[in-house]
Amino acid sequence: MTWLDLPADHPFGLGNLPYGVFSTEADPERRVGVRVGDLVLDLARAAAAAGYPSGGAWSAPSLNPFLAQGPDAWSSGRAWLTEVLTDAAYRGVVERHLHPLGQVTLHLPIVVGDYVDYYASAHHAANVGKIFRPDSPALPVNWKHLPIGYHGRSGTVVVSGTDFHRPSGQRKGPQDPAPVFGPSIRLDIEAELGFVVGGATAMGERVSVDGSAAHLFGVVVLNDWSARDIQAWEYVPLGPYLGKSFATSISAWVTPMAALQAARIDLPREEGDPEVLPYLRGTGTGATGSGGTAAGLDVHLEVAVNGTVVTRPEYRGMYWSPAQMLAHMTVNGASLRDGDLFGSGTISGPSPRERGSFLELSWGGTEPFALADGTIRTYLEDGDEVVVTAWAPGLDGSRIGLGEVAGRVLPTT
Ligand code: MN
């Protein structure tokens, strides 16, 4: 029970406690806050007032110093927060450091280290295969043996609410005699989750599936804006580049992995799926490495375009788990930095209304769909606003809100 006036079923209750970076009009200095209900707690100040000695990292303008402290600091911080928000004896010193959510400005929560994006949905990968490569097998031959990814551009990761200009670039359709340059005409979304990493490692060090919990700090909702026409022309043979690097949006709130314990589920595996190599297996898992420390997550997403919900992807169908993706990322000895971010890849399910991109929703542009205002879409128009929201099951039937990631397409520059 909390001394806050907070309904027990609030999606930002004490079981959640996501971290972000905020400022206020009265104090424009950026600092770390935690969302509880519709309030934001100024953590460093509350820690100082309540005599918590480890709150110094929270006065930073990003979560990175806190991420650097590692898993013991993350769990002590969470335990302290739970205590001061539960024990009424702290109310007097803590309450004055709470700000109404509507009166704060939220900023990018992390200084993004390296950014990687994966491709972990079999339904998405198969759909893209059928659309882009109809004469080849839907899934590449390596797909069930390793989580496929590419390195993205960390400098263009932006916080929810940041609008961006339609990118320009080269494109060449199959019928075009030569490439042309201009604004993308196939601008798309990718509804994903992103995982925030802490506890830097040295080059040569590997993080195992079992060891990943010490480095996986939390989850953001992520929109990997994608220019399909630029991507289709540039991606062979080295993968996505300018079709992706112009903007990637993340939610302002980072939900700790500790808040998602009730959302852990076995990965989907079918008869005939290959056994993964030992480094991609956790302990307590079956032969295909589908549970235990390699568990997946039961997270529900919703994508709205100008207020119309166009799809509801389910994260539970993702083939590779966050722990496996982290283990794969470091198996060659690549080091981790505090603030590293990796995306899951577009989340798509088996049915048409669980597809996490316009590419799939419009089946390569051949099946337009309608919004509530009567307009139709194949890809994004200038002025379109996309909002991706997500939630997960919490303890005792509660919901853990993962917040939202919003962004609007501005005309090309
Ligand atoms: Mn992506």
XYZ file of C-alpha atoms and ligand atoms in Angstrom:
414
model
C 0.000 0.000 0.000
C 1.168 3.472 -0.762
C 0.449 6.760 0.955
C -0.110 8.261 -2.491
C -3.635 8.714 -3.748
C -3.191 6.005 -6.367
C -5.760 3.435 -7.522
C -4.499 -0.140 -7.005
C -4.938 -0.910 -10.715
C -3.034 2.141 -12.024
C -0.668 1.051 -14.861
C 2.042 3.218 -13.269
C 1.653 1.848 -9.755
C 4.402 0.731 -7.373
C 4.945 -2.453 -9.371
C 6.148 -0.381 -12.316
C 8.308 2.652 -11.342
C 9.858 3.503 -14.740
C 12.813 5.900 -14.959
C 13.089 8.966 -17.162
C 14.779 12.353 -17.431
C 12.790 15.517 -16.851
C 12.977 19.242 -16.184
C 10.484 21.809 -14.952
C 9.893 25.423 -15.860
C 11.104 26.516 -12.430
C 14.213 24.334 -12.698
C 15.320 23.666 -16.296
C 18.191 21.428 -15.147
C 17.655 17.911 -16.520
C 17.620 15.183 -13.889
C 16.376 11.643 -13.320
C 12.811 11.040 -12.239
C 10.534 8.095 -11.656
C 6.921 8.029 -12.745
C 4.401 6.971 -10.136
C 0.765 7.367 -11.079
C 0.517 10.698 -12.878
C 3.372 12.194 -10.884
C 7.130 12.364 -11.387
C 9.431 12.010 -8.389
C 12.620 14.099 -8.464
C 14.892 11.261 -7.402
C 18.153 12.939 -6.407
C 16.355 15.522 -4.291
C 14.052 12.983 -2.677
C 17.074 10.760 -1.945
C 18.949 13.647 -0.339
C 15.906 14.616 1.724
C 15.206 11.049 2.834
C 18.835 10.218 3.628
C 19.455 7.656 0.849
C 23.206 7.816 0.280
C 23.306 6.375 -3.271
C 21.150 8.951 -5.030
C 23.986 11.010 -6.533
C 23.760 9.354 -9.946
C 20.188 10.584 -10.247
C 21.200 14.238 -10.420
C 22.750 13.562 -13.864
C 21.003 14.710 -17.072
C 20.729 11.067 -18.265
C 20.306 7.607 -16.800
C 23.838 6.639 -17.845
C 25.604 7.108 -14.470
C 22.876 5.019 -12.833
C 23.165 2.412 -15.616
C 26.929 2.294 -14.975
C 26.370 1.352 -11.330
C 25.023 -2.061 -12.303
C 22.402 -4.469 -11.038
C 22.982 -4.146 -7.278
C 22.410 -0.381 -7.462
C 19.354 -0.926 -9.673
C 17.729 -3.261 -7.165
C 18.674 -1.142 -4.126
C 17.255 1.937 -5.843
C 14.021 0.139 -6.579
C 13.792 -1.229 -3.025
C 14.407 2.257 -1.584
C 11.772 3.780 -3.861
C 9.239 1.154 -2.858
C 9.994 1.830 0.806
C 9.642 5.618 0.698
C 6.460 5.448 -1.387
C 4.946 2.852 0.964
C 6.039 3.943 4.442
C 3.994 6.983 5.455
C 6.871 8.140 7.667
C 8.635 9.346 4.473
C 5.656 11.267 3.154
C 6.705 14.587 4.660
C 10.167 14.602 3.070
C 9.310 12.918 -0.248
C 5.983 14.456 -1.227
C 7.393 17.919 -1.947
C 9.623 16.400 -4.672
C 6.664 15.063 -6.675
C 5.659 16.994 -9.811
C 2.455 16.552 -11.812
C 3.288 14.763 -15.064
C 1.600 17.527 -17.054
C 3.991 20.119 -15.628
C 7.286 18.504 -16.543
C 9.188 18.305 -19.821
C 10.472 14.822 -20.615
C 13.823 14.384 -22.359
C 15.757 11.563 -24.008
C 16.372 9.293 -20.997
C 19.762 7.908 -22.029
C 22.846 9.036 -23.884
C 22.616 6.255 -26.430
C 25.860 4.302 -26.703
C 25.736 1.832 -29.548
C 22.444 1.112 -31.227
C 21.616 -2.243 -32.789
C 18.326 -3.320 -34.294
C 17.322 -6.983 -34.517
C 14.808 -8.871 -36.655
C 13.367 -11.290 -34.090
C 9.779 -11.769 -35.304
C 9.370 -14.801 -37.557
C 6.061 -13.426 -38.832
C 7.647 -10.092 -39.754
C 10.685 -11.712 -41.358
C 8.487 -14.098 -43.354
C 6.154 -11.293 -44.478
C 9.089 -9.141 -45.614
C 10.592 -12.145 -47.373
C 7.344 -12.791 -49.273
C 6.985 -9.116 -50.258
C 10.616 -8.328 -51.159
C 11.840 -11.759 -52.308
C 8.802 -13.736 -53.545
C 10.958 -16.310 -55.330
C 13.085 -17.206 -52.281
C 12.259 -19.060 -49.041
C 10.321 -16.721 -46.695
C 12.908 -17.000 -43.915
C 16.654 -16.730 -44.658
C 18.555 -19.991 -43.940
C 20.369 -18.471 -40.942
C 17.238 -16.986 -39.327
C 16.476 -19.733 -36.758
C 20.161 -20.160 -35.869
C 21.046 -16.598 -34.891
C 19.218 -13.356 -34.166
C 19.887 -11.240 -37.284
C 20.688 -7.585 -36.611
C 22.387 -4.478 -37.982
C 24.101 -1.496 -36.419
C 21.991 1.657 -36.512
C 22.725 5.308 -35.816
C 22.649 6.161 -32.106
C 22.894 9.925 -32.733
C 19.434 10.066 -34.312
C 17.605 8.231 -31.527
C 15.063 10.769 -30.258
C 12.564 10.918 -27.431
C 8.815 10.520 -27.902
C 7.195 13.720 -29.141
C 10.085 14.670 -31.428
C 8.838 15.392 -34.939
C 11.126 14.733 -37.894
C 11.358 15.596 -41.563
C 10.587 13.085 -44.279
C 13.967 11.797 -45.472
C 15.196 12.143 -49.029
C 17.433 9.706 -50.810
C 18.008 7.473 -53.805
C 15.433 5.008 -54.961
C 15.001 2.814 -57.995
C 11.909 0.728 -58.558
C 12.146 -2.493 -60.600
C 10.707 -0.710 -63.666
C 12.808 2.455 -63.320
C 15.643 2.661 -65.873
C 17.850 4.636 -63.459
C 17.843 5.720 -59.809
C 16.247 9.058 -58.872
C 16.745 11.327 -55.867
C 13.894 12.815 -53.846
C 11.713 12.592 -50.752
C 10.894 9.029 -49.744
C 7.500 7.947 -51.058
C 7.366 4.800 -48.895
C 7.890 6.126 -45.384
C 6.999 3.536 -42.768
C 6.988 2.672 -39.081
C 8.311 -0.363 -37.226
C 6.617 -1.049 -33.875
C 9.264 -2.526 -31.581
C 10.542 -2.749 -28.057
C 14.032 -1.460 -27.261
C 16.293 -2.788 -24.501
C 18.524 -0.471 -22.477
C 21.888 -1.830 -21.379
C 24.011 -0.973 -18.358
C 27.126 -2.341 -16.681
C 29.799 -1.761 -19.330
C 32.062 -4.672 -20.289
C 35.626 -4.854 -21.647
C 36.504 -5.970 -25.151
C 36.964 -9.731 -25.206
C 34.365 -10.299 -22.504
C 31.194 -12.223 -23.382
C 27.841 -11.864 -21.668
C 26.054 -15.213 -21.419
C 22.310 -15.726 -21.566
C 22.409 -16.426 -17.825
C 24.547 -13.339 -17.201
C 22.368 -11.012 -19.242
C 20.172 -9.977 -16.293
C 23.170 -8.063 -14.903
C 23.214 -5.904 -18.061
C 19.586 -5.675 -19.163
C 18.299 -2.654 -17.285
C 14.969 -1.950 -18.914
C 12.616 -1.606 -21.848
C 11.421 1.267 -24.011
C 8.760 1.371 -26.707
C 10.571 2.019 -29.990
C 9.532 3.166 -33.460
C 12.143 2.421 -36.106
C 11.025 4.839 -38.835
C 11.939 3.296 -42.177
C 12.056 4.596 -45.765
C 11.241 1.427 -47.683
C 12.097 2.797 -51.130
C 15.547 3.977 -49.990
C 16.030 0.707 -48.081
C 15.048 -1.544 -51.001
C 17.601 0.056 -53.334
C 20.504 0.287 -50.890
C 20.335 -2.820 -48.695
C 22.061 -5.448 -50.839
C 24.573 -6.702 -49.749
C 25.348 -4.862 -46.487
C 21.893 -4.247 -45.004
C 19.918 -1.162 -43.909
C 21.674 2.210 -43.958
C 20.123 5.580 -44.915
C 16.647 4.072 -45.106
C 16.765 3.783 -41.309
C 19.350 6.194 -39.912
C 17.388 9.469 -40.172
C 15.299 8.914 -36.988
C 14.456 6.292 -34.367
C 12.008 7.246 -31.611
C 11.871 5.826 -28.090
C 9.488 6.323 -25.182
C 10.498 8.768 -22.445
C 10.064 6.106 -19.742
C 12.405 3.148 -19.317
C 10.520 0.309 -17.625
C 12.903 -1.731 -15.451
C 13.159 -5.428 -16.332
C 12.381 -5.967 -12.638
C 8.846 -4.672 -13.299
C 8.301 -7.331 -15.986
C 8.785 -10.497 -13.901
C 5.129 -11.503 -14.323
C 5.417 -11.000 -18.091
C 8.159 -13.618 -18.593
C 7.032 -16.475 -20.847
C 8.610 -19.298 -22.820
C 9.630 -18.464 -26.370
C 7.445 -19.885 -29.134
C 9.000 -23.039 -30.582
C 7.530 -25.580 -32.977
C 8.326 -29.181 -33.847
C 11.241 -29.100 -36.251
C 12.782 -25.846 -35.052
C 16.551 -26.364 -34.866
C 18.375 -26.641 -31.566
C 20.277 -23.421 -30.984
C 24.020 -23.378 -30.275
C 24.966 -23.601 -26.585
C 25.809 -19.890 -26.213
C 22.195 -19.013 -27.102
C 20.772 -21.346 -24.428
C 20.069 -20.368 -20.867
C 19.692 -22.655 -17.891
C 16.393 -24.279 -17.063
C 15.444 -24.383 -20.716
C 14.261 -27.145 -22.994
C 16.280 -28.527 -25.899
C 15.385 -25.555 -28.077
C 16.272 -23.024 -25.394
C 12.818 -21.558 -25.083
C 12.451 -20.647 -21.394
C 14.375 -20.132 -18.161
C 16.886 -17.309 -18.445
C 16.180 -17.117 -22.176
C 12.494 -16.343 -21.560
C 10.463 -14.069 -23.805
C 8.060 -11.331 -22.765
C 4.292 -11.017 -22.868
C 3.863 -7.383 -23.945
C 0.890 -6.009 -25.839
C 1.332 -3.134 -28.286
C -1.065 -0.817 -30.065
C -0.279 1.484 -32.995
C -2.473 4.526 -33.697
C -2.169 6.752 -36.775
C -3.868 10.126 -36.337
C -5.957 8.528 -33.585
C -6.998 5.383 -35.502
C -5.681 2.110 -34.087
C -4.300 0.282 -37.132
C -2.653 -2.737 -35.501
C -2.156 -4.542 -32.175
C 1.084 -6.550 -32.294
C 1.853 -9.103 -29.566
C 5.445 -9.350 -28.355
C 4.879 -12.914 -27.094
C 5.435 -14.316 -30.609
C 9.044 -13.081 -30.866
C 11.383 -15.987 -31.629
C 14.528 -14.623 -29.929
C 14.606 -13.328 -26.362
C 16.320 -10.143 -25.112
C 18.864 -12.318 -23.237
C 19.722 -14.235 -26.406
C 20.068 -11.018 -28.395
C 22.441 -9.597 -25.764
C 24.472 -12.832 -25.635
C 24.718 -12.870 -29.419
C 25.801 -9.203 -29.512
C 28.824 -9.930 -27.288
C 29.747 -13.489 -28.349
C 32.523 -12.147 -30.600
C 34.016 -10.134 -27.730
C 32.367 -6.817 -28.605
C 32.161 -4.672 -25.472
C 29.022 -3.121 -24.022
C 28.731 0.531 -23.063
C 26.341 2.064 -20.571
C 23.389 3.346 -22.538
C 23.655 0.804 -25.351
C 20.282 0.220 -26.927
C 19.019 -2.661 -29.022
C 15.684 -2.937 -30.786
C 13.754 -6.196 -31.044
C 12.832 -5.778 -34.679
C 9.334 -5.174 -35.957
C 6.763 -7.044 -33.891
C 4.291 -8.838 -36.145
C 1.882 -11.665 -35.436
C 0.217 -14.265 -37.645
C -2.953 -12.273 -38.360
C -3.175 -9.180 -40.605
C -4.088 -6.845 -37.731
C -0.987 -7.801 -35.734
C 1.451 -6.510 -38.342
C 3.881 -3.957 -36.968
C 4.658 -2.010 -40.169
C 2.769 -0.320 -43.015
C 4.831 -2.450 -45.426
C 2.985 -5.480 -44.070
C -0.352 -3.781 -43.296
C -0.603 -2.623 -46.938
C 1.208 -5.744 -48.221
C 3.920 -3.865 -50.055
C 1.560 -1.013 -50.929
C -0.946 -3.233 -52.773
C -3.659 -3.304 -50.063
C -4.433 0.249 -48.822
C -6.192 0.577 -45.461
C -8.543 3.285 -44.130
C -8.216 5.603 -41.143
C -11.218 6.815 -39.122
C -11.265 10.139 -41.016
C -11.933 8.247 -44.254
C -8.484 8.805 -45.745
C -6.549 5.788 -46.938
C -2.922 4.862 -46.405
C -0.338 2.610 -47.873
C 2.598 4.528 -46.342
C 2.866 7.647 -44.151
C 1.678 11.077 -45.361
C 3.180 14.385 -44.230
C 1.516 15.478 -40.996
C 0.705 11.935 -39.867
C 1.202 11.314 -36.180
C 2.017 7.784 -35.025
C 1.631 6.760 -31.384
C 2.754 3.319 -30.212
C 1.665 2.288 -26.718
C 2.399 -0.901 -24.787
C 1.525 -2.703 -21.565
C 2.413 -5.939 -19.867
C 0.817 -8.080 -17.165
C 1.988 -7.259 -13.646
C 1.499 -9.154 -10.402
C -1.997 -10.074 -9.179
C -3.764 -9.181 -12.416
C -2.367 -5.634 -12.525
C -1.063 -3.903 -15.644
C 2.381 -2.437 -16.173
C 2.176 0.546 -18.534
C 5.167 0.937 -20.827
C 4.179 4.430 -21.863
C 4.113 5.572 -25.440
C 6.324 6.656 -28.266
C 4.876 9.382 -30.480
C 6.210 11.188 -33.525
C 4.944 13.245 -36.454
C 6.122 13.340 -40.052
C 7.040 16.847 -41.245
C 7.519 17.689 -44.921
C 10.951 17.091 -46.366
C 13.542 19.833 -45.899
Mn 13.577 -2.236 -37.109
